[in-house]
Amino acid sequence: MRVMVLLGCPEPPVLIPSCITLINMLKKKNCEIIISANPAALKLLEAADPEKLYLKGVGAQSIDNGLKESFPIDLIIGFAHNDAAINYIITYKKVYNNPKTIGMVFGKSINENFIKDLEEENISSLSARAFHNPTPVIVKLKKIVEEYVNE
């Protein structure tokens, strides 16, 4: 299964550890993983995994370059804590010909409009109140992987 993970602005401390945990979960399910991310988020991922223990074999592209040319994707998982992230998730779903798309909405508080915007585009979402502690996000990511990822 080919899974694309979308990462926007890396301001929330939970973003990078949650992403690395998701990568690990997806690798255990033998997924091909492509990360489309804000350039700063890509740099933080590389810095967090200097020996490529998790990133080995993972494709990476800037979030804007990922919109220039599409390729077959089975599932998109997008991390969303702001308006821009919601817009990227919606846009990626359309550019990549409507694969199953899930929004992982998180933050100090949950913006219900983000969930509503995703639902209007037939995008499922889970939410977690989390900013510094990644555990609530990781719990929801486990549910996403269990429900949507096929080995």
Steps between C-alpha positions, in 0.01 A plus 500: 500500500635843406437763768568870480548694824443877490680727747455874510657756728701323771418751774319251729755284686282189454530503121843343440488224765145413390613479139798278583270271701257486206787414263598216731142368513468516120834326444387215726202461263740490200372829355684711248515845661534841341526811717380830352598770742583857571879536443559576869308185598716295262814643661369422848423141398854460367646652818286272720619189314863568396582132444180446300373226728142601418543703183694237304297415191252782559442738210494872568395809308413856584128549548483743206696274262261218583223694330686535169482137392286225646552123511288213631432519876275270702467710815579855611544577869524873565598665827293814552529773761426807288303623197789445261527133597127449440532661156800282411316182602199593286718603207716186515190281498385666179841510328562132581162390357309455823680226689370419849605804704508544876563822693669477841378825656686608812601801706466665838129503422309342214360731237167339410497695172804299387308177550194646325712618203650152462160330528361727225769356272426139605819482704485305824674646801605420852592764752718525809568781742878503494777753458801390708413140587469278189322213679140609415595534132682166497195325649288635212766411241488139622124503432558640150757232419280222640198614303644618169831325434497162331805277509 
